[in-house]
Tab-separated table of C-alpha atoms in Angstrom:
chain	number	residue	atom	x	y	z
H	1	MET	CA	162.157	177.068	71.361
H	2	ALA	CA	159.767	174.707	73.155
H	3	PRO	CA	156.948	173.300	71.022
H	4	MET	CA	153.428	174.690	71.367
H	5	ARG	CA	151.394	172.128	73.320
H	6	ILE	CA	147.826	171.793	72.068
H	7	LEU	CA	145.026	169.945	73.837
H	8	LEU	CA	142.492	168.867	71.223
H	9	LEU	CA	139.133	167.841	72.639
H	10	GLY	CA	138.003	165.497	69.904
H	11	GLY	CA	135.942	162.422	69.165
H	12	THR	CA	134.414	163.895	65.997
H	13	SER	CA	135.302	163.956	62.314
H	14	GLU	CA	136.455	167.558	62.831
H	15	GLY	CA	138.701	166.441	65.681
H	16	ARG	CA	140.285	163.723	63.561
H	17	GLN	CA	140.869	166.111	60.660
H	18	LEU	CA	142.396	168.666	63.022
H	19	ALA	CA	144.789	166.092	64.486
H	20	ARG	CA	145.946	165.235	60.968
H	21	ASP	CA	146.229	168.837	59.805
H	22	LEU	CA	147.912	170.163	62.944
H	23	SER	CA	150.459	167.347	62.852
H	24	THR	CA	151.858	168.884	59.652
H	25	LEU	CA	152.631	172.198	61.386
H	26	PRO	CA	156.184	172.485	62.692
H	27	GLY	CA	156.587	173.359	66.343
H	28	VAL	CA	153.414	171.821	67.773
H	29	GLU	CA	152.662	168.847	70.006
H	30	ILE	CA	149.096	167.561	69.912
H	31	THR	CA	147.205	165.522	72.472
H	32	SER	CA	143.759	164.371	71.370
H	33	SER	CA	141.418	163.776	74.290
H	34	LEU	CA	138.566	161.321	73.646
H	35	ALA	CA	135.648	160.644	75.962
H	36	GLY	CA	135.984	156.877	75.547
H	37	ARG	CA	132.382	156.233	74.493
H	38	VAL	CA	133.494	154.389	71.350
H	39	ARG	CA	135.369	151.195	72.117
H	40	SER	CA	137.629	151.314	69.040
H	41	PRO	CA	138.297	154.945	68.100
H	42	GLU	CA	140.026	155.769	64.841
H	43	GLN	CA	143.765	156.289	65.055
H	44	VAL	CA	144.972	159.895	64.862
H	45	PRO	CA	148.453	161.469	64.830
H	46	GLY	CA	149.951	162.585	68.105
H	47	GLU	CA	149.269	161.476	71.644
H	48	VAL	CA	145.807	160.209	72.578
H	49	ARG	CA	144.234	160.176	76.032
H	50	ILE	CA	140.982	158.379	76.817
H	51	GLY	CA	138.440	159.379	79.451
H	52	GLY	CA	137.224	162.452	81.272
H	53	PHE	CA	139.180	164.976	83.306
H	54	GLY	CA	137.048	164.994	86.443
H	55	GLY	CA	135.177	168.236	85.879
H	56	VAL	CA	136.497	171.776	85.731
H	57	ASN	CA	139.031	171.325	88.520
H	58	GLY	CA	140.438	168.195	86.903
H	59	LEU	CA	140.809	169.961	83.586
H	60	ILE	CA	142.526	172.915	85.262
H	61	ALA	CA	144.979	170.518	86.895
H	62	HIS	CA	145.638	168.865	83.526
H	63	LEU	CA	146.293	172.193	81.804
H	64	PHE	CA	148.881	173.099	84.410
H	65	ALA	CA	150.461	169.638	84.685
H	66	GLU	CA	150.876	169.256	80.922
H	67	ASN	CA	151.853	172.890	80.256
H	68	VAL	CA	149.073	173.224	77.686
H	69	ASP	CA	149.410	176.361	75.554
H	70	LEU	CA	146.175	176.166	73.549
H	71	VAL	CA	142.900	174.254	73.723
H	72	ILE	CA	140.723	173.417	70.729
H	73	ASP	CA	137.240	172.153	71.474
H	74	ALA	CA	136.168	169.961	68.567
H	75	THR	CA	133.687	167.880	70.550
H	76	HIS	CA	130.194	167.015	69.344
H	77	PRO	CA	127.650	169.872	69.360
H	78	PHE	CA	125.739	167.984	72.063
H	79	ALA	CA	128.765	167.440	74.340
H	80	ALA	CA	127.616	170.465	76.311
H	81	GLU	CA	129.196	169.557	79.641
H	82	MET	CA	132.680	169.226	78.147
H	83	THR	CA	132.325	172.487	76.242
H	84	HIS	CA	131.212	174.390	79.339
H	85	ASN	CA	133.965	172.815	81.456
H	86	ALA	CA	136.577	173.756	78.857
H	87	ALA	CA	135.333	177.348	78.677
H	88	LYS	CA	135.439	177.734	82.457
H	89	ALA	CA	138.822	176.020	82.914
H	90	CYS	CA	140.447	178.041	80.150
H	91	SER	CA	138.980	181.276	81.502
H	92	ILE	CA	140.367	180.547	84.967
H	93	THR	CA	143.826	179.552	83.701
H	94	GLY	CA	144.063	182.135	80.921
H	95	THR	CA	144.552	179.404	78.319
H	96	PRO	CA	143.496	180.423	74.778
H	97	LEU	CA	140.480	178.394	73.632
H	98	ILE	CA	138.602	178.104	70.377
H	99	ARG	CA	135.656	175.902	69.465
H	100	VAL	CA	135.041	174.285	66.101
H	101	ASP	CA	131.271	174.658	65.853
H	102	ARG	CA	129.970	173.066	62.685
H	103	PRO	CA	126.962	174.931	61.248
H	104	ALA	CA	123.586	173.567	62.306
H	105	TRP	CA	121.088	172.270	59.776
H	106	THR	CA	118.471	174.807	58.737
H	107	ARG	CA	114.848	174.321	57.812
H	108	LEU	CA	114.019	174.599	54.108
H	109	PRO	CA	110.652	175.278	52.470
H	110	GLY	CA	108.528	172.148	52.647
H	111	ASP	CA	110.245	170.710	55.717
H	112	THR	CA	108.042	169.543	58.582
H	113	TRP	CA	110.149	169.943	61.699
H	114	HIS	CA	109.025	169.524	65.292
H	115	GLU	CA	111.831	171.023	67.399
H	116	VAL	CA	112.345	170.124	71.058
H	117	ASP	CA	115.058	170.697	73.654
H	118	THR	CA	115.755	167.161	74.925
H	119	VAL	CA	115.804	163.583	73.698
H	120	ALA	CA	113.160	162.700	76.293
H	121	GLU	CA	110.840	165.317	74.761
H	122	ALA	CA	111.655	163.985	71.293
H	123	ALA	CA	110.667	160.443	72.282
H	124	ARG	CA	107.330	161.544	73.720
H	125	LEU	CA	106.477	163.750	70.743
H	126	ALA	CA	107.610	161.267	68.090
H	127	ASP	CA	105.403	158.598	69.637
H	128	ARG	CA	102.448	160.838	68.800
H	129	VAL	CA	103.708	161.909	65.367
H	130	GLY	CA	104.597	158.498	63.912
H	131	SER	CA	104.177	154.758	64.362
H	132	ARG	CA	107.457	153.637	62.754
H	133	LEU	CA	110.327	155.810	63.911
H	134	PHE	CA	113.868	156.123	62.583
H	135	VAL	CA	115.818	157.044	65.715
H	136	THR	CA	119.354	158.401	65.248
H	137	THR	CA	119.884	160.276	68.511
H	138	GLY	CA	122.760	157.990	69.590
H	139	ARG	CA	123.117	155.067	71.941
H	140	GLN	CA	123.776	157.153	75.074
H	141	GLU	CA	120.144	158.247	75.365
H	142	ALA	CA	118.431	155.307	73.678
H	143	GLN	CA	116.697	154.405	76.947
H	144	GLU	CA	114.569	157.544	76.578
H	145	PHE	CA	112.599	155.602	73.948
H	146	ALA	CA	111.946	152.595	76.179
H	147	GLY	CA	108.371	153.630	76.872
H	148	VAL	CA	107.235	154.464	73.334
H	149	SER	CA	104.568	152.341	71.677
H	150	ALA	CA	105.886	152.984	68.138
H	151	TRP	CA	108.227	150.576	66.369
H	152	CYS	CA	111.751	152.019	66.293
H	153	LEU	CA	114.668	151.551	63.935
H	154	MET	CA	117.560	152.558	66.185
H	155	ARG	CA	120.807	153.356	64.369
H	156	SER	CA	124.078	153.972	66.179
H	157	VAL	CA	127.778	153.221	65.872
H	158	GLU	CA	127.645	150.757	68.767
H	159	ALA	CA	124.709	148.864	70.255
H	160	PRO	CA	122.682	150.795	72.842
H	161	ASP	CA	122.167	149.400	76.306
H	162	PRO	CA	118.696	148.460	77.551
H	163	PRO	CA	116.015	149.361	78.357
H	164	LEU	CA	114.869	149.763	74.756
H	165	PRO	CA	111.468	150.045	73.068
H	166	ALA	CA	109.296	146.956	73.135
H	167	HIS	CA	109.297	146.895	69.330
H	168	HIS	CA	112.590	147.812	67.730
H	169	GLU	CA	115.419	146.928	65.374
H	170	ILE	CA	119.036	147.882	66.034
H	171	LEU	CA	121.106	148.946	63.040
H	172	LEU	CA	124.838	149.416	63.630
H	173	ALA	CA	126.346	151.806	61.093
H	174	LYS	CA	128.660	154.789	60.897
H	175	GLY	CA	128.460	157.724	58.496
H	176	PRO	CA	128.954	159.310	56.143
H	177	PHE	CA	125.697	158.170	54.568
H	178	VAL	CA	124.295	158.922	51.102
H	179	VAL	CA	120.807	160.066	50.190
H	180	PRO	CA	119.726	157.186	47.878
H	181	GLU	CA	120.627	154.595	50.516
H	182	GLU	CA	118.856	156.545	53.257
H	183	ILE	CA	115.721	156.805	51.097
H	184	ALA	CA	115.854	153.073	50.386
H	185	LEU	CA	116.318	152.284	54.076
H	186	MET	CA	113.367	154.436	55.144
H	187	ARG	CA	111.128	152.974	52.464
H	188	ASP	CA	112.151	149.407	53.243
H	189	ARG	CA	111.366	149.824	56.962
H	190	GLY	CA	108.178	151.826	56.361
H	191	ILE	CA	109.497	154.794	58.346
H	192	ASP	CA	106.976	157.589	58.918
H	193	CYS	CA	109.005	159.871	61.225
H	194	LEU	CA	112.702	160.678	61.635
H	195	VAL	CA	113.984	161.450	65.146
H	196	THR	CA	117.408	163.013	65.394
H	197	LYS	CA	119.595	165.740	66.894
H	198	ASN	CA	120.601	168.873	65.011
H	199	SER	CA	124.218	167.756	64.837
H	200	GLY	CA	124.919	169.661	61.641
H	201	GLY	CA	127.734	168.829	59.262
H	202	GLY	CA	127.774	166.632	56.207
H	203	ALA	CA	128.429	163.134	57.556
H	204	THR	CA	124.816	162.416	58.508
H	205	ILE	CA	122.836	165.080	56.666
H	206	ALA	CA	121.692	162.536	54.074
H	207	LYS	CA	118.890	161.352	56.393
H	208	MET	CA	117.536	164.916	56.473
H	209	TRP	CA	117.512	165.111	52.686
H	210	ALA	CA	115.905	161.678	52.517
H	211	ALA	CA	113.139	162.709	54.926
H	212	ARG	CA	112.571	165.848	52.847
H	213	GLU	CA	112.393	163.781	49.635
H	214	LEU	CA	109.892	161.379	51.211
H	215	GLY	CA	107.834	164.134	52.845
H	216	LEU	CA	108.398	162.743	56.331
H	217	PRO	CA	108.141	164.756	59.553
H	218	VAL	CA	111.317	165.221	61.590
H	219	VAL	CA	111.417	165.469	65.358
H	220	LEU	CA	114.624	167.421	65.901
H	221	VAL	CA	116.466	168.061	69.159
H	222	ARG	CA	117.840	171.600	69.294
H	223	ARG	CA	121.475	172.177	70.176
H	224	PRO	CA	122.317	173.158	73.738
H	225	PRO	CA	123.482	176.784	74.095
H	226	LEU	CA	127.194	177.541	74.006
H	227	PRO	CA	128.963	179.362	76.858
H	228	HIS	CA	128.687	183.133	76.591
H	229	GLY	CA	131.578	184.718	74.746
H	230	LEU	CA	133.118	181.461	73.514
H	231	ALA	CA	135.201	182.065	70.375
H	232	CYS	CA	134.061	179.774	67.555
H	233	VAL	CA	135.109	178.895	64.021
H	234	PRO	CA	132.976	176.870	61.574
H	235	ASP	CA	135.481	174.263	60.426
H	236	PRO	CA	138.893	172.665	61.048
H	237	GLU	CA	140.586	174.811	58.397
H	238	ALA	CA	139.759	177.967	60.319
H	239	ALA	CA	141.048	176.401	63.534
H	240	VAL	CA	144.345	175.511	61.846
H	241	ASP	CA	144.650	179.119	60.650
H	242	TRP	CA	144.056	180.288	64.241
H	243	VAL	CA	146.851	178.021	65.488
H	244	ALA	CA	149.191	179.051	62.664
H	245	ARG	CA	148.710	182.740	63.487
H	246	ARG	CA	149.551	182.067	67.127
H	247	LEU	CA	152.595	180.051	66.085
H	248	GLY	CA	153.755	182.997	64.017
H	249	HIS	CA	153.419	185.357	66.971
H	250	ALA	CA	155.216	182.920	69.257
H	251	SER	CA	158.123	182.501	66.840
H	252	ARG	CA	158.726	186.277	66.825
H	253	ARG	CA	158.935	186.554	70.616
């Protein structure tokens, strides 16, 4: 019987774990698709493709050309365009699709959150809330902070491109992070406001706990809405179970 061909839309810790876990299942072939925003992505089992598909039509063509049986969307919660393209392409082609949607962070008693819908809104609001900002919204939208008057500590995996704030420090680092180190970092830089996206998950939640411990306000970008009716699971384990159930059905045909 031909192997089940899985297209894994990755680039996240969940995507990497899924590639490893799915590679242990007999009867599957995995292709991890990465956007190419990180110059040196971590190695994962199976085939890896780098770059976009060219919109919905390009993804449809890929699904047909590669005889893809299943699609797993394990992209970042803020990779909205890819998620919507995948939902539309899979609906048109009848390809089963599931999304790994890590739970969002939730406000706890004592938190001071200012929630907004875009990074541009976050930059404008944070410039009024604080004078020394810890900005962890990623390098892709760092230019949204170019006009702020506050000093910014800008942390990302790779250096952001200009324009950048007039007063800033770039800190290159990759999670997971731990709470004591995040507290020490914020104290050392005199941070008075954290600016971030509600990415959820455990790899970068330490900054949220640190802000809570220090009593700092957080300007938080809300997640974009998911496509209507998209099937979701909360973690890679559930996605592996979904694939295993489909493998079991396929083996009995």
